[in-house]
Amino acid sequence: MSKYLFIFSCLIFLASCAEKEMDMSLGPVAPAEEEEQMGSFELTLTGDRKTRATTTTISKEQADNFLITIYKGSDVYRETALLKNMNTRLSAGYGYSIFAESCSESTAESSEDGWGERRYAGLSAPFAVKAGQTTPVSINCSVANAGIAFLFDKTVSTYFTGGYQVSIKEGSRNIVFDRYTGGLTSDNVITQESQVAYFNVGEDGRRTITYNIHAVSPRKTLDRDIEITLTKAAIERLTVSYEMSTFSFNITIDEEELLIEDDLYITDDDIKMDQGDTDMGSNHDGYSEDNTNIDINIYD
């Protein structure tokens, strides 16, 4: 009897082992099937070519810190994250698009102690991801915000010995152009470049702001609010001079496009892969120049 019990026990043990072996062989099937439904994309980030004056080149280090958002249709498929951390593998399917931006809109106005920074942004065309294949995706990025800068002619510093400044107050921002942050010129030669204040624009690519001119001379004080409309992808550079004979300011406005100078290509070799969610158009107006004299004619 013990002999038969031993044989029966061995049969049960062997059957158990066979069942476990079968389970183990079936285990990888689901991930393999899932892997077969995955594809990837290869990203190319480009910018507008240089058109005039000062331009900006996006370096590899700057591109690594672009923010990426992946959409499927109108829904966010992967939340915003840095380009250097992005995962290029996606489920096979149609209707993907990628949005890229050098910084968020809030950062574009809050960085550099409130002066802000240029913001580049672009949206890819819709694309499909095919299982087991790599899809090339190109995104053209251009300047998405606007800027303003002030240059003070030597006539202003000569007459307004009590001080002078142009200030812009927008929400929590208080930007002041003075002898330290504004540009300086003498005999039509710039001796100090002005800082630039950056502003987000509306869907129409425009933004109206108000700036205040305040200047103090030994005998008079000037104080005046003036509105100006900024245009996307342009910096309004305003030169302020003083006309003693008429006791007025002349403000010359020069609009300068600021575009990305070079193309930058981001491929799989440039991207640090991880498994976290990582997620990336705008056209600018052509160059235009408007030399407008504005006589303030303020008398106290």
XYZ file of C-alpha atoms in Angstrom:
300
model
C 0.000 0.000 0.000
C 2.816 2.417 0.922
C 4.312 1.735 -2.498
C 1.135 2.928 -4.227
C 0.867 5.950 -1.950
C 4.411 6.906 -2.861
C 3.676 6.614 -6.592
C 0.432 8.623 -6.209
C 2.281 11.371 -4.297
C 4.917 11.568 -7.030
C 2.217 11.941 -9.699
C 0.592 14.820 -7.783
C 4.006 16.551 -7.370
C 4.814 16.190 -11.079
C 1.398 17.514 -12.062
C 1.891 20.517 -9.780
C 5.296 21.257 -11.314
C 3.874 20.978 -14.831
C 1.100 23.449 -13.958
C 3.607 25.953 -12.536
C 5.800 25.582 -15.616
C 2.788 26.270 -17.823
C 1.900 29.388 -15.786
C 5.454 30.677 -16.078
C 5.448 30.177 -19.845
C 2.200 32.111 -20.150
C 3.414 34.992 -17.962
C 5.371 37.011 -20.571
C 2.620 36.738 -23.174
C 0.623 39.787 -22.008
C 3.601 42.227 -21.931
C 4.768 40.925 -25.305
C 1.343 41.533 -26.753
C 1.346 45.013 -25.244
C 4.818 45.711 -26.653
C 3.592 44.813 -30.120
C 1.044 47.660 -29.841
C 3.718 50.307 -29.066
C 5.505 52.666 -31.433
C 7.762 55.688 -31.004
C 8.430 59.115 -32.457
C 11.604 61.052 -33.263
C 11.376 64.773 -32.543
C 12.890 67.613 -34.574
C 12.734 71.104 -33.055
C 13.289 73.955 -35.497
C 13.150 77.741 -35.357
C 12.714 80.702 -37.682
C 15.784 81.920 -39.493
C 17.518 85.174 -38.635
C 15.835 88.152 -40.291
C 17.185 91.259 -38.613
C 19.403 92.630 -35.855
C 19.703 90.723 -32.600
C 18.443 87.147 -32.627
C 18.634 84.152 -30.339
C 20.048 80.697 -30.928
C 18.563 77.843 -28.930
C 21.383 75.802 -27.455
C 21.197 72.084 -26.695
C 21.072 72.910 -22.966
C 18.145 75.299 -23.469
C 16.278 72.809 -25.655
C 16.622 70.124 -22.992
C 14.528 72.333 -20.722
C 11.716 72.940 -23.201
C 8.353 71.880 -21.783
C 6.568 69.150 -23.730
C 2.877 68.240 -23.726
C 1.505 65.355 -25.791
C -2.104 65.482 -26.962
C -4.370 62.895 -28.517
C -7.124 64.767 -30.219
C -8.047 67.609 -27.885
C -7.199 65.650 -24.735
C -3.886 65.705 -22.878
C -2.307 62.275 -23.360
C 0.805 63.006 -21.276
C 1.175 65.860 -18.849
C 3.743 68.623 -19.350
C 7.352 67.726 -18.530
C 10.876 68.591 -19.641
C 12.140 67.508 -23.040
C 15.223 65.845 -21.562
C 12.987 63.484 -19.580
C 10.498 62.672 -22.290
C 9.528 59.111 -23.203
C 9.205 58.715 -26.966
C 7.185 55.478 -26.826
C 3.428 55.757 -27.365
C 0.566 53.385 -27.914
C -0.161 52.819 -31.601
C -2.917 55.115 -32.788
C -3.899 58.272 -34.670
C -4.459 61.917 -33.777
C -1.366 62.657 -31.682
C 0.152 66.160 -31.561
C 3.001 67.644 -29.540
C 3.245 71.145 -28.070
C 6.651 72.599 -27.173
C 7.370 75.764 -25.177
C 10.585 77.177 -23.772
C 8.779 78.145 -20.561
C 5.243 78.532 -19.258
C 3.297 81.766 -19.767
C 3.557 82.567 -16.055
C 7.332 82.070 -16.052
C 7.639 84.245 -19.157
C 6.464 87.218 -17.065
C 7.828 86.328 -13.621
C 11.427 85.283 -14.253
C 14.390 87.654 -13.962
C 12.779 89.484 -11.028
C 9.663 90.283 -13.027
C 11.352 91.408 -16.251
C 10.375 88.096 -17.827
C 11.970 86.273 -20.748
C 11.379 85.428 -24.385
C 9.007 82.522 -24.782
C 9.223 80.216 -27.773
C 6.350 77.874 -28.613
C 5.237 75.544 -31.369
C 2.637 72.868 -32.131
C 3.236 69.882 -34.396
C 0.845 68.729 -37.081
C -1.303 65.714 -36.089
C 0.533 62.421 -36.574
C -0.008 58.687 -36.184
C 2.069 56.176 -34.239
C 2.381 52.754 -35.867
C 3.198 49.650 -33.897
C 6.876 48.749 -34.054
C 7.760 51.866 -36.091
C 9.335 55.283 -35.408
C 7.419 58.316 -36.673
C 9.355 61.564 -37.395
C 7.710 64.650 -35.848
C 8.790 68.232 -36.565
C 7.847 71.279 -34.501
C 8.531 74.837 -35.663
C 8.938 77.150 -32.655
C 8.804 80.928 -32.805
C 8.661 83.815 -30.348
C 5.264 83.770 -28.631
C 5.414 86.943 -26.526
C 6.311 90.626 -26.934
C 8.835 92.987 -25.398
C 9.437 96.647 -24.651
C 12.628 98.596 -23.905
C 13.468 102.270 -23.327
C 16.489 104.255 -24.413
C 17.166 107.690 -22.873
C 18.847 110.381 -24.938
C 21.497 112.508 -23.197
C 19.090 115.498 -23.360
C 16.979 113.776 -20.693
C 19.820 113.222 -18.220
C 21.202 116.725 -18.893
C 17.961 118.539 -18.102
C 16.256 116.274 -15.561
C 18.990 116.298 -12.957
C 16.490 115.382 -10.233
C 15.978 111.954 -11.810
C 13.929 110.299 -14.533
C 12.281 106.938 -15.124
C 9.687 105.035 -17.114
C 7.663 102.552 -15.086
C 5.155 99.850 -15.982
C 2.793 98.429 -13.364
C 0.891 95.295 -14.398
C -0.606 93.227 -11.588
C 2.204 92.357 -9.183
C 4.859 93.494 -11.651
C 6.555 96.872 -11.198
C 9.143 97.384 -13.937
C 11.311 100.503 -13.825
C 13.520 101.787 -16.635
C 15.971 104.353 -15.294
C 19.639 105.309 -15.684
C 20.599 101.802 -14.531
C 18.115 99.565 -16.342
C 17.218 101.728 -19.329
C 19.429 102.248 -22.345
C 21.558 105.368 -22.711
C 22.582 107.180 -25.891
C 24.804 110.119 -26.745
C 24.990 111.735 -30.182
C 22.947 108.860 -31.661
C 25.412 106.302 -30.321
C 24.125 103.762 -27.795
C 26.394 103.741 -24.750
C 24.276 101.312 -22.685
C 21.768 98.713 -23.838
C 18.346 98.683 -22.214
C 16.888 95.763 -20.362
C 13.798 94.301 -22.025
C 10.483 93.634 -20.280
C 8.478 90.753 -21.767
C 4.699 90.420 -21.896
C 2.359 87.640 -22.974
C -0.028 88.549 -25.770
C -3.632 87.638 -26.561
C -4.920 85.297 -29.240
C -4.740 88.167 -31.730
C -1.009 88.530 -31.024
C -1.340 91.944 -29.368
C -1.208 93.396 -25.837
C -1.918 96.981 -24.740
C -0.040 98.235 -21.700
C 0.362 101.607 -19.981
C 3.724 103.103 -19.114
C 4.378 106.154 -16.952
C 7.059 108.783 -17.596
C 8.278 110.629 -14.500
C 11.090 113.167 -14.639
C 12.229 115.900 -12.240
C 14.127 119.057 -13.186
C 15.188 121.926 -10.890
C 12.025 123.804 -11.842
C 9.464 121.347 -13.153
C 8.173 117.796 -12.726
C 6.804 115.731 -15.605
C 4.377 112.876 -14.951
C 2.356 111.240 -17.722
C 0.684 107.877 -18.531
C 0.833 106.647 -22.135
C -0.660 103.540 -23.737
C 1.176 101.382 -26.236
C 0.194 98.184 -28.065
C 2.810 95.457 -28.196
C 2.952 92.889 -31.002
C 3.919 89.236 -30.773
C 7.511 88.407 -31.779
C 8.540 92.063 -31.668
C 10.286 94.332 -29.200
C 9.165 97.937 -29.124
C 12.323 99.967 -28.515
C 11.380 103.510 -27.493
C 13.923 106.327 -27.556
C 13.046 109.213 -25.222
C 14.529 112.668 -25.881
C 13.772 116.122 -24.479
C 13.000 119.236 -26.515
C 13.896 122.270 -24.407
C 12.365 124.788 -26.781
C 8.887 123.259 -26.570
C 9.261 121.564 -23.193
C 8.113 118.219 -24.570
C 9.263 114.626 -24.924
C 9.806 113.045 -28.294
C 9.380 109.272 -28.290
C 10.662 107.389 -31.310
C 9.324 103.863 -31.654
C 11.283 101.191 -33.474
C 9.795 97.712 -33.790
C 12.305 94.897 -34.004
C 11.539 91.255 -34.669
C 13.279 88.775 -32.426
C 13.347 85.303 -33.889
C 15.236 82.071 -33.364
C 18.355 82.061 -35.512
C 19.234 78.403 -35.988
C 17.575 75.048 -36.380
C 18.047 72.560 -33.566
C 17.374 68.883 -34.071
C 16.424 66.681 -31.134
C 16.601 62.925 -31.727
C 16.437 59.807 -29.580
C 20.199 60.065 -29.010
C 19.712 63.438 -27.302
C 16.920 62.343 -24.984
C 17.304 60.833 -21.551
C 14.664 58.144 -21.337
C 12.537 57.438 -18.323
C 9.121 55.985 -17.657
C 7.542 59.125 -16.286
C 4.840 60.955 -18.187
C 6.381 63.568 -20.372
C 4.660 65.721 -22.654
C 5.451 69.607 -26.577
C 3.385 77.254 -33.322
C 3.033 80.207 -33.779
C 3.575 82.417 -36.752
C 4.853 85.932 -36.289
C 4.035 89.087 -38.164
C 6.524 90.329 -40.724
C 9.063 93.019 -39.867
C 7.730 96.521 -39.778
C 9.163 99.791 -38.607
C 7.153 102.722 -37.364
C 9.024 105.911 -36.514
C 6.357 107.866 -34.670
C 6.993 111.114 -32.828
C 4.744 111.674 -29.839
C 4.712 115.186 -28.370
C 3.588 115.069 -24.767
C 3.707 118.840 -24.147
C 3.376 118.762 -20.385
C 3.400 122.054 -18.521
C 3.297 122.452 -14.749
